[in-house]
Short mmCIF file of C-alpha atoms in Angstrom, two decimals:
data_model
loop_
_atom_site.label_atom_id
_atom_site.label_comp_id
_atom_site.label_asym_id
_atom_site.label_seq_id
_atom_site.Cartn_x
_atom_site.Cartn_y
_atom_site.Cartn_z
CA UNK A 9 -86.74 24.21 22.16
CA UNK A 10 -84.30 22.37 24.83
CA UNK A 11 -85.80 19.38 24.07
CA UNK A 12 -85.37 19.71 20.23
CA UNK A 13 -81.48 20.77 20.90
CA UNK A 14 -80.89 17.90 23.15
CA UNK A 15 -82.49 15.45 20.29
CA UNK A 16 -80.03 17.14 17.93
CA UNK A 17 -77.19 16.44 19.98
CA UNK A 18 -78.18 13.10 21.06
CA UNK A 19 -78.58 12.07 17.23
CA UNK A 20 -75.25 13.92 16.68
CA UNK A 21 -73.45 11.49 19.19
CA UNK A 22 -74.80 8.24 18.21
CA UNK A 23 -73.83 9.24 14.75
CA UNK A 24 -70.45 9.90 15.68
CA UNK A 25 -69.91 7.05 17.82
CA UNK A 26 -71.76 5.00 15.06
CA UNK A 27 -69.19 5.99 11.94
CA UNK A 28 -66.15 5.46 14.74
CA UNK A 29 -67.14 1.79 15.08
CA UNK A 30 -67.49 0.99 11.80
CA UNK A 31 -64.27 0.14 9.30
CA UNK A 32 -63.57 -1.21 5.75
CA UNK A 33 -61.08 -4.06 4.63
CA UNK A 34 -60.49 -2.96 0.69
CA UNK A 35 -59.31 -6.29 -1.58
CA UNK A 36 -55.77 -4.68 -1.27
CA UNK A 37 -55.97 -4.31 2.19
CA UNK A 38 -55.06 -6.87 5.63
CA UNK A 39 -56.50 -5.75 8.90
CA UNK A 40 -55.49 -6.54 12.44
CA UNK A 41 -58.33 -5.47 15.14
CA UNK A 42 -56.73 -5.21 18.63
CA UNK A 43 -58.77 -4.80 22.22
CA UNK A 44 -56.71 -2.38 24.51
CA UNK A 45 -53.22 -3.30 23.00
CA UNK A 46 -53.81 -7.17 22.06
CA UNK A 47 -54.44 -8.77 18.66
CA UNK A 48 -58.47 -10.11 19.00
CA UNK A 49 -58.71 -11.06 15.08
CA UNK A 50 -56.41 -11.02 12.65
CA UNK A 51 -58.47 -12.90 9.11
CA UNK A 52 -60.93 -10.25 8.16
CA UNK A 53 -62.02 -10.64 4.35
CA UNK A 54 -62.83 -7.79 2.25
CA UNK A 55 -66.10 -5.73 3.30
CA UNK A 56 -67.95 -3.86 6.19
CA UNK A 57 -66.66 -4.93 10.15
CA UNK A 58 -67.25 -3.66 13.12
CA UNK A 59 -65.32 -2.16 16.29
CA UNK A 60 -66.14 -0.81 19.61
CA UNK A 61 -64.76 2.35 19.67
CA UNK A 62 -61.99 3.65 21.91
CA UNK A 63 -61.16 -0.16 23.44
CA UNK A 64 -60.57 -1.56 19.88
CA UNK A 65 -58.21 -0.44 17.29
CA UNK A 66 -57.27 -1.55 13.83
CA UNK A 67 -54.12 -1.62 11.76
CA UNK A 68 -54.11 -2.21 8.14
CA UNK A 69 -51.62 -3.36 6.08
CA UNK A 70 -50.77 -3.98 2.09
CA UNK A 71 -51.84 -7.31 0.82
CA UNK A 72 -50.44 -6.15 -2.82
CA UNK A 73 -46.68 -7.45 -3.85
CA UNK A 74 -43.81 -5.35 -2.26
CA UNK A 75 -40.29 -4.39 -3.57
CA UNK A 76 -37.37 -4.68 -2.16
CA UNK A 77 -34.59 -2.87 -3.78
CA UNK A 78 -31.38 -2.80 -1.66
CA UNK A 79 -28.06 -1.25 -2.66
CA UNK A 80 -25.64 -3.20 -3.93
CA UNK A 81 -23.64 -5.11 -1.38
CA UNK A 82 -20.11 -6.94 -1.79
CA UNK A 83 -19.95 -10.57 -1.90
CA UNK A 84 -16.14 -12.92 -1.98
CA UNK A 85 -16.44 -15.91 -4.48
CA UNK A 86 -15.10 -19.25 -3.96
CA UNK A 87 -11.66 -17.76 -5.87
CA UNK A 88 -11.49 -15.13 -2.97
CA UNK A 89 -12.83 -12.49 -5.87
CA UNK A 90 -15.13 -9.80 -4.79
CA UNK A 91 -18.30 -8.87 -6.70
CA UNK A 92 -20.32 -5.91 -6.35
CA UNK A 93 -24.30 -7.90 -6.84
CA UNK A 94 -27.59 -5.68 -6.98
CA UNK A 95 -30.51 -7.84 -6.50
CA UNK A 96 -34.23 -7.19 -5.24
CA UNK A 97 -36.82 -9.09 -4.44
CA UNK A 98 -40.91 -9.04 -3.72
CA UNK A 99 -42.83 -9.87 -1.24
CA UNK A 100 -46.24 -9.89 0.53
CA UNK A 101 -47.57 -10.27 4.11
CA UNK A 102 -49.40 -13.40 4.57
CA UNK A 103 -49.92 -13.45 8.21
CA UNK A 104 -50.61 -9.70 9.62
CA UNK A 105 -50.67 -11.29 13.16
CA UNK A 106 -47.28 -12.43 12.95
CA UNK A 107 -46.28 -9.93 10.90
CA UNK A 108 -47.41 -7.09 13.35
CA UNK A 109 -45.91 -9.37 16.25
CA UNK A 110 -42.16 -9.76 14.47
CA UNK A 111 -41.79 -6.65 13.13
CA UNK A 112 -43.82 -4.04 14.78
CA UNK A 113 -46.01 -4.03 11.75
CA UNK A 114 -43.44 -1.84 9.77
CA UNK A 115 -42.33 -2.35 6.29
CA UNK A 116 -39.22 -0.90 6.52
CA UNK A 117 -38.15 -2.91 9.45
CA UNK A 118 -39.15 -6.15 7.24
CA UNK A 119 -37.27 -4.63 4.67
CA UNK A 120 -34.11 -4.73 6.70
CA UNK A 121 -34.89 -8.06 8.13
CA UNK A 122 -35.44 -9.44 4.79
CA UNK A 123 -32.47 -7.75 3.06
CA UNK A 124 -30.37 -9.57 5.63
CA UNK A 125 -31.97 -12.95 4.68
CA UNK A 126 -31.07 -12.25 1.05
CA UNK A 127 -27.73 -11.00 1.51
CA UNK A 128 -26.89 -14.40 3.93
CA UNK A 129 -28.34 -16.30 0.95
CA UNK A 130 -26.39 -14.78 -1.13
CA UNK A 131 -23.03 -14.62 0.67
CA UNK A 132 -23.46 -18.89 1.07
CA UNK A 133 -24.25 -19.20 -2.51
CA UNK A 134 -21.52 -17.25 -4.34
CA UNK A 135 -19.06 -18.16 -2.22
CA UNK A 136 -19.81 -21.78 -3.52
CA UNK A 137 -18.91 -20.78 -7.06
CA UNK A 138 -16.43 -18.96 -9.40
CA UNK A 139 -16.57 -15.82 -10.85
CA UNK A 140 -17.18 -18.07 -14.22
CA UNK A 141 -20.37 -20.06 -12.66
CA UNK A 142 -22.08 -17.04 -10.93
CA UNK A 143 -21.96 -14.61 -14.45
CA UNK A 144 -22.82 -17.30 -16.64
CA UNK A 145 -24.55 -20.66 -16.03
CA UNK A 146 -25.63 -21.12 -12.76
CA UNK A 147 -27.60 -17.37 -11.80
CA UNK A 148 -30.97 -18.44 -12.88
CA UNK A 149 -29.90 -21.07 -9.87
CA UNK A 150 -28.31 -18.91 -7.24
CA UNK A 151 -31.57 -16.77 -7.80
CA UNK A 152 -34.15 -19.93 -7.19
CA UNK A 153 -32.09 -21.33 -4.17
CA UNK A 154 -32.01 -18.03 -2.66
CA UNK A 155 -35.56 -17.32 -3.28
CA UNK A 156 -36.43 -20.74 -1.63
CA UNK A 157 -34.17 -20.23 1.14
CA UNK A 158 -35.40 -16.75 2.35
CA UNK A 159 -38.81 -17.61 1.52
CA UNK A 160 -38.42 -20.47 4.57
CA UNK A 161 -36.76 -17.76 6.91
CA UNK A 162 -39.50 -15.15 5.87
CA UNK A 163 -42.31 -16.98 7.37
CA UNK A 164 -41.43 -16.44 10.29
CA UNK A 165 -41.56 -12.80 10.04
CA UNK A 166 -45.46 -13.32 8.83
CA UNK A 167 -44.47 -12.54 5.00
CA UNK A 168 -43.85 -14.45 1.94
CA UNK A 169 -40.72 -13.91 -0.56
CA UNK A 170 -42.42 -14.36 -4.04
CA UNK A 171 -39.03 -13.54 -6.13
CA UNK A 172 -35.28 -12.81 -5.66
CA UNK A 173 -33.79 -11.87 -8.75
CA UNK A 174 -29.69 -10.29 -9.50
CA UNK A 175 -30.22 -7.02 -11.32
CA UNK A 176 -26.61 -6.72 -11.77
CA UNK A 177 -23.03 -8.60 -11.06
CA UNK A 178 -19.73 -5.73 -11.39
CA UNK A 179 -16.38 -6.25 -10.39
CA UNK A 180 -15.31 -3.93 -7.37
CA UNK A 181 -13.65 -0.94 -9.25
CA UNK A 182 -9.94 -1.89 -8.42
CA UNK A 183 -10.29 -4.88 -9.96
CA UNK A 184 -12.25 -3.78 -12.72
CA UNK A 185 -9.08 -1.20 -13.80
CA UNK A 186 -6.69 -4.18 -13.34
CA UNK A 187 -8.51 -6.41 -15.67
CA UNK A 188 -8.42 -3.53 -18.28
CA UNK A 189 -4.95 -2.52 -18.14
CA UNK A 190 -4.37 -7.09 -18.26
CA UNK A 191 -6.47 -6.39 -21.42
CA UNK A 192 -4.48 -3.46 -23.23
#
């Protein structure tokens, strides 16, 4: 009988430790392994991997396209005219590595770094032009430049800026109400 209970519990622990050092990348999925706190591999494909258990460790992260949707932020023209300008953008991790390395792995950190990129982009670029040249004309290339541009800064945070696009460009409100009364 003791030796039938011990065979149990042997079997019992070698199935335990057996499911703990096994792990699954999905096709939406990046993985970073680490050994006792340091990246080991970092370019795992889809499938079945292995991991010792308790020494390694693995993070995974969203290969799918991610939104950024920050609030609108206030931005002076080359007229010294504010605009209110809600844009967004999406992006992807390309490198988890880097990405964990950069940004502690944390999309909302990236999502602050990156809205910071944007909002630089888009400070230098409207207050190139007139109020004229950002509403009509030129947006489809305030949007590309800026897209290019933090798409070059983003790399180095491990991730890749796909799109940048203006949702919306608005007057500040005491302008807007000075404008209309001009109007009447």
């Amino acid at each position: 009988m003791n030796k039938l209970v011990a065979l149990l519990v042997t079997i019992v622990v070698i199935l335990g430790v057996a499911s703990m050092s096994i792990f699954t990348v999905t096709e939406k999925e990046l993985a970073v392994k680490f050994k006792l706190g340091k990246i080991v591999k970092s370019d795992y494909e889809p499938g079945l991997h292995f991991m010792i258990p308790i020494v390694e460790q693995v993070k995974k992260y969203d290969r799918r396209l991610l939104s950024l949707d920050a609030p609108p932020a206030r931005f002076l023209t080359s007229e010294n005219k504010y605009l209110l300008v809600d844009a967004f953008a999406k992006w992807r991790i390309v490198n988890p590595a880097l990405f964990f390395t950069k940004v502690a792995g944390n999309e909302g950190e990236a999502n602050i770094r990156l809205s910071q990129i944007i909002q630089k982009g888009l400070r230098d670029q409207f207050g190139k032009r007139t109020i004229q040249e950002v509403v009509s004309g030129e947006r489809v290339e305030i949007m590309d430049i800026v897209a290019k541009n933090a798409d070059e800064s983003a790399r180095e945070l491990g991730i890749t800026v796909k799109d940048v696009r203006i949702k919306r460009i608005d007057l500040p409100e005491e302008v807007s109400e000075s404008v209309f009364k001009r109007m009447r």
